[in-house]
Each structure stands twice: as C-alpha cells, then as structure tokens.
Amino acid sequence: QKEVEQDPGPLSVPEGAIVSLNCTYSNSAFQYFMWYRQYSRKGPELLMYTYSSGNKEDGRFTAQVDKSSKYISLFIRDSQPSDSATYLCAMNRDDKIIFGKGTRLHILP
Amino acid sequence: ETGVTQTPRHLVMGMTNKKSLKCEQHLGHNAMYWYKQSAKKPLELMFVYNFKEQTENNSVPSRFSPECPNSSHLFLHLHTLQPEDSALYLCASSPRRQGGQYFGPGTRLTVT
C-alpha cells in the first residue's frame, strides 16, 4: 500500500460547483497535512496547512482532516475557471515529507 | 525580489557537462529543500537543510551535490547526469522542518 493515495483525475466540474479533492494515507505518524495548487509550468503554491483533525477554512477553501480514517479533503466553494490546476496533498513528520501524485482539476466555464 | 527564486529557469546540458542550479529565499526561513518533479510521479524530496546543516539525503545519486552556504541560499551542483534526470527541479523553504513549504518556480532541466 502506498503511503499517500490521490486520484490523478482529471476532474471536470462546472463553474460555481463545489469541488471535493481527497487523499488517503497509511502512516498514522503523519502530523502535518498540506494542500498545494500547481499551475502548469509553475512551482506548487501552499493553499492550506493543518495540524490536527477537524476543519480549517480560508476564503473559498476548506481543509478537512480525519486522522481516525487517515483521510484528508480539500473543498473549493464557488469554483472558478482560475481554480483549474493540479492539486497536491502532502503530509509530514519530522523530515519525512510525502506528496500525493496530484489531482488535475478543470473548471468548465 | 520576494518569495523563493530559482535560476536558471531552463537548462539544457549534455551528459558530460557540469552545471549548478541556484535557489534564494527572501522569507527568513530556516529550512530549505530540493525536490525533483517528473511527469506522472509524485514530488520526490532530494535534500533537506535546516539552519545550513543537511538533515536529509533521500538516497540521491552522487551526481547531484547540494550546497547551502547560508540559510538564504541553496545550490544543486550537477555533473555527468543521465537523460532520466531530466525533470523539473524545485527549491522550497519553510520556517521550520515541519508544516507548509514555499516553492520556487523551478528549473526545467533537460539532459541530452
């Protein structure tokens, strides 16, 4: 079993819809959970960063962590065409940092 | 300059060349990282520096040699690379070893 699993997509949704992106992981020692957005030919951009189980909201973005199920989610409300990108989940403990493969998201105008 | 900068943005080199990638962070962070991003693969952590000291070498071949002269600068020296080393090389920094990281735009490397 891979340490981090993320569906590569592509995921296509109409503009204005709520987007749900997810990752599962196997190592219960992970403590920090991140979501990054990466546009084509750019470096990843940190969107959300959480430490504990629960929800964290920032504008249209909500990150959710369920440590008991080893499952993290990123929700995007009122999706815009500019949200079209690849979304990477990541998690770490000490210097061990693991990224998911990324989900390609297309928001259709 | 703000954030994390990387130069050059694109590099084409032969297998016998020696080149260096440069990264600079203007965020006052203490940790810096090199990553390799290949098509259809997750980001691969290569090296970690914390307060200029290397704390992680993720089984990277010796043809990649990092250097961290201070907390703001990071280099990746390249020599006798292979075509399979062609990838996007990303530098990142963070306030501490754990948690979110801030990435540069990357250097697109092509080895011919």
Tab-separated table of C-alpha atoms in Angstrom:
chain	number	residue	atom	x	y	z
A	1	GLN	CA	0.000	0.000	0.000
A	2	LYS	CA	1.350	3.414	-0.978
A	3	GLU	CA	1.868	5.877	1.846
A	4	VAL	CA	-0.302	8.508	0.162
A	5	GLU	CA	-3.012	7.813	-2.413
A	6	GLN	CA	-4.535	10.549	-4.538
A	7	ASP	CA	-6.761	10.115	-7.590
A	8	PRO	CA	-4.979	11.774	-10.527
A	9	GLY	CA	-8.219	12.720	-12.286
A	10	PRO	CA	-8.774	14.678	-14.409
A	11	LEU	CA	-11.798	16.007	-12.560
A	12	SER	CA	-14.070	18.315	-14.559
A	13	VAL	CA	-16.790	20.342	-12.852
A	14	PRO	CA	-18.931	23.282	-13.966
A	15	GLU	CA	-18.152	26.788	-12.761
A	16	GLY	CA	-19.793	27.571	-9.433
A	17	ALA	CA	-19.888	23.950	-8.245
A	18	ILE	CA	-18.362	22.701	-5.001
A	19	VAL	CA	-15.199	20.702	-5.627
A	20	SER	CA	-14.075	17.898	-3.330
A	21	LEU	CA	-10.497	16.635	-3.530
A	22	ASN	CA	-9.254	13.804	-1.352
A	23	CYS	CA	-6.210	11.840	-0.215
A	24	THR	CA	-5.821	8.772	1.915
A	25	TYR	CA	-2.689	7.795	3.775
A	26	SER	CA	-1.386	4.772	5.617
A	27	ASN	CA	1.147	6.131	8.149
A	28	SER	CA	-0.621	7.205	11.326
A	29	ALA	CA	2.539	9.064	12.423
A	30	PHE	CA	1.922	11.930	9.980
A	31	GLN	CA	1.170	15.081	11.914
A	32	TYR	CA	1.002	17.923	9.403
A	33	PHE	CA	-1.238	17.993	6.357
A	34	MET	CA	-0.955	20.397	3.446
A	35	TRP	CA	-2.682	21.188	0.182
A	36	TYR	CA	-0.849	22.817	-2.694
A	37	ARG	CA	-2.072	24.189	-6.009
A	38	GLN	CA	0.195	23.931	-9.035
A	39	TYR	CA	-0.451	25.684	-12.312
A	40	SER	CA	1.217	24.436	-15.467
A	41	ARG	CA	4.928	25.347	-15.614
A	42	LYS	CA	4.883	26.824	-12.096
A	43	GLY	CA	6.003	25.676	-8.675
A	44	PRO	CA	3.418	24.416	-6.153
A	45	GLU	CA	1.692	27.099	-4.082
A	46	LEU	CA	0.768	26.377	-0.461
A	47	LEU	CA	-3.008	26.705	-0.019
A	48	MET	CA	-3.799	25.178	3.346
A	49	TYR	CA	-1.833	23.752	6.249
A	50	THR	CA	-3.387	21.888	9.175
A	51	TYR	CA	-2.034	20.065	12.174
A	52	SER	CA	-4.956	18.388	13.862
A	53	SER	CA	-8.147	16.641	12.899
A	54	GLY	CA	-11.064	18.890	12.037
A	55	ASN	CA	-11.795	21.646	9.564
A	56	LYS	CA	-9.867	24.752	8.612
A	57	GLU	CA	-11.396	27.399	6.400
A	58	ASP	CA	-9.727	30.112	4.313
A	59	GLY	CA	-11.986	32.006	1.958
A	60	ARG	CA	-13.470	29.582	-0.565
A	61	PHE	CA	-11.206	26.747	0.614
A	62	THR	CA	-11.854	24.301	3.461
A	63	ALA	CA	-9.373	21.633	4.504
A	64	GLN	CA	-10.625	18.663	6.458
A	65	VAL	CA	-8.528	16.067	8.292
A	66	ASP	CA	-9.866	12.813	9.719
A	67	LYS	CA	-6.958	11.098	11.438
A	68	SER	CA	-9.050	8.149	12.565
A	69	SER	CA	-9.842	7.312	8.941
A	70	LYS	CA	-6.481	8.559	7.599
A	71	TYR	CA	-8.358	10.726	5.116
A	72	ILE	CA	-7.928	14.366	4.166
A	73	SER	CA	-10.057	16.549	1.926
A	74	LEU	CA	-9.976	19.949	0.284
A	75	PHE	CA	-13.265	21.620	-0.610
A	76	ILE	CA	-13.479	24.536	-3.022
A	77	ARG	CA	-16.714	26.530	-2.958
A	78	ASP	CA	-17.991	28.637	-5.842
A	79	SER	CA	-15.348	27.198	-8.138
A	80	GLN	CA	-13.880	29.488	-10.788
A	81	PRO	CA	-12.080	28.762	-14.079
A	82	SER	CA	-8.944	30.172	-12.417
A	83	ASP	CA	-9.087	27.225	-9.980
A	84	SER	CA	-8.169	24.915	-12.864
A	85	ALA	CA	-4.835	23.441	-11.792
A	86	THR	CA	-3.271	20.356	-10.258
A	87	TYR	CA	-3.887	19.989	-6.518
A	88	LEU	CA	-1.304	18.154	-4.445
A	89	CYS	CA	-1.813	16.807	-0.965
A	90	ALA	CA	1.209	16.392	1.290
A	91	MET	CA	1.896	15.266	4.815
A	92	ASN	CA	4.903	15.122	7.052
A	93	ARG	CA	6.500	14.176	10.318
A	94	ASP	CA	9.962	15.499	11.123
A	95	ASP	CA	11.878	15.429	7.822
A	96	LYS	CA	9.707	12.760	6.235
A	97	ILE	CA	7.549	14.513	3.647
A	98	ILE	CA	5.316	12.616	1.250
A	99	PHE	CA	3.316	14.114	-1.608
A	100	GLY	CA	0.389	12.658	-3.475
A	101	LYS	CA	0.605	12.448	-7.257
A	102	GLY	CA	-1.831	15.334	-7.620
A	103	THR	CA	-5.364	15.656	-8.997
A	104	ARG	CA	-5.869	17.628	-12.206
A	105	LEU	CA	-8.926	19.827	-11.880
A	106	HIS	CA	-10.761	21.530	-14.770
A	107	ILE	CA	-13.434	24.108	-14.022
A	108	LEU	CA	-15.679	24.443	-17.040
A	109	PRO	CA	-16.987	27.988	-17.772
B	1	GLU	CA	12.712	40.007	-5.103
B	2	THR	CA	10.189	38.243	-2.915
B	3	GLY	CA	9.483	34.632	-2.009
B	4	VAL	CA	11.691	31.905	-3.429
B	5	THR	CA	13.623	32.484	-6.634
B	6	GLN	CA	15.426	29.964	-8.796
B	7	THR	CA	17.902	30.344	-11.640
B	8	PRO	CA	18.143	29.375	-14.363
B	9	ARG	CA	14.530	28.664	-15.268
B	10	HIS	CA	15.527	26.377	-18.111
B	11	LEU	CA	18.718	24.379	-18.618
B	12	VAL	CA	19.826	22.010	-21.355
B	13	MET	CA	23.028	20.122	-20.672
B	14	GLY	CA	24.960	17.241	-22.102
B	15	MET	CA	25.786	14.182	-20.097
B	16	THR	CA	29.394	15.271	-19.587
B	17	ASN	CA	28.643	18.863	-18.537
B	18	LYS	CA	28.825	20.385	-15.084
B	19	LYS	CA	26.224	22.956	-14.121
B	20	SER	CA	24.689	24.408	-10.974
B	21	LEU	CA	21.168	25.379	-10.005
B	22	LYS	CA	20.692	28.280	-7.636
B	23	CYS	CA	17.913	28.995	-5.163
B	24	GLU	CA	17.417	32.023	-2.941
B	25	GLN	CA	14.693	32.599	-0.367
B	26	HIS	CA	13.720	36.067	0.864
B	27	LEU	CA	11.350	34.835	3.596
B	28	GLY	CA	13.713	34.498	6.545
B	29	HIS	CA	13.080	30.756	6.725
B	30	ASN	CA	15.408	28.273	8.410
B	31	ALA	CA	14.839	25.174	6.289
B	32	MET	CA	15.443	24.701	2.559
B	33	TYR	CA	14.721	21.769	0.282
B	34	TRP	CA	15.441	20.378	-3.180
B	35	TYR	CA	12.739	18.356	-4.947
B	36	LYS	CA	12.565	16.542	-8.268
B	37	GLN	CA	9.275	16.534	-10.169
B	38	SER	CA	8.933	14.103	-13.068
B	39	ALA	CA	5.885	13.511	-15.239
B	40	LYS	CA	3.274	11.221	-13.685
B	41	LYS	CA	5.269	10.833	-10.450
B	42	PRO	CA	4.835	12.441	-7.039
B	43	LEU	CA	7.247	15.130	-5.947
B	44	GLU	CA	10.434	13.459	-4.732
B	45	LEU	CA	12.274	15.033	-1.826
B	46	MET	CA	16.022	15.040	-2.529
B	47	PHE	CA	17.739	17.068	0.184
B	48	VAL	CA	16.819	18.962	3.337
B	49	TYR	CA	18.848	21.660	5.025
B	50	ASN	CA	17.948	23.055	8.425
B	51	PHE	CA	19.972	26.023	9.680
B	52	LYS	CA	22.515	25.313	6.887
B	53	GLU	CA	23.031	21.714	8.044
B	54	GLN	CA	21.983	18.848	5.799
B	55	THR	CA	19.466	16.741	7.679
B	56	GLU	CA	18.182	14.515	4.880
B	57	ASN	CA	19.667	12.914	1.800
B	58	ASN	CA	16.967	10.824	0.255
B	59	SER	CA	19.231	8.222	-1.411
B	60	VAL	CA	20.098	10.676	-4.165
B	61	PRO	CA	22.886	9.655	-6.602
B	62	SER	CA	26.215	11.372	-6.033
B	63	ARG	CA	25.987	13.109	-9.426
B	64	PHE	CA	23.722	15.552	-7.545
B	65	SER	CA	25.649	17.558	-4.959
B	66	PRO	CA	23.905	20.149	-2.764
B	67	GLU	CA	25.482	23.145	-1.099
B	68	CYS	CA	23.974	25.511	1.457
B	69	PRO	CA	26.355	28.379	2.288
B	70	ASN	CA	23.769	30.198	4.427
B	71	SER	CA	20.090	29.998	5.370
B	72	SER	CA	19.043	32.043	2.324
B	73	HIS	CA	20.918	30.268	-0.467
B	74	LEU	CA	20.887	26.736	-1.772
B	75	PHE	CA	22.710	25.253	-4.732
B	76	LEU	CA	22.445	21.967	-6.569
B	77	HIS	CA	25.618	21.043	-8.441
B	78	LEU	CA	25.118	18.678	-11.354
B	79	HIS	CA	27.706	16.534	-13.152
B	80	THR	CA	27.640	13.553	-15.504
B	81	LEU	CA	23.858	13.428	-15.471
B	82	GLN	CA	21.749	10.857	-17.278
B	83	PRO	CA	18.800	11.502	-19.622
B	84	GLU	CA	16.436	10.122	-16.943
B	85	ASP	CA	17.483	13.037	-14.730
B	86	SER	CA	15.533	15.377	-16.994
B	87	ALA	CA	12.798	16.872	-14.805
B	88	LEU	CA	11.598	19.994	-13.044
B	89	TYR	CA	13.837	20.739	-10.055
B	90	LEU	CA	12.079	22.681	-7.343
B	91	CYS	CA	13.512	24.515	-4.390
B	92	ALA	CA	11.387	25.220	-1.311
B	93	SER	CA	11.784	26.829	2.092
B	94	SER	CA	9.848	26.718	5.340
B	95	PRO	CA	10.033	28.427	8.728
B	96	ARG	CA	10.783	25.072	10.361
B	97	ARG	CA	11.186	21.473	9.218
B	98	GLN	CA	7.539	20.581	9.631
B	99	GLY	CA	4.483	22.079	8.040
B	100	GLY	CA	3.908	24.062	4.889
B	101	GLN	CA	6.655	24.915	2.419
B	102	TYR	CA	7.025	27.727	-0.074
B	103	PHE	CA	8.225	26.726	-3.510
B	104	GLY	CA	10.175	28.500	-6.189
B	105	PRO	CA	9.156	28.354	-9.860
B	106	GLY	CA	11.568	25.523	-10.621
B	107	THR	CA	14.313	24.849	-13.149
B	108	ARG	CA	13.282	22.760	-16.144
B	109	LEU	CA	16.315	20.546	-16.804
B	110	THR	CA	16.844	18.589	-19.998
B	111	VAL	CA	19.794	16.207	-20.239
B	112	THR	CA	20.751	15.304	-23.788
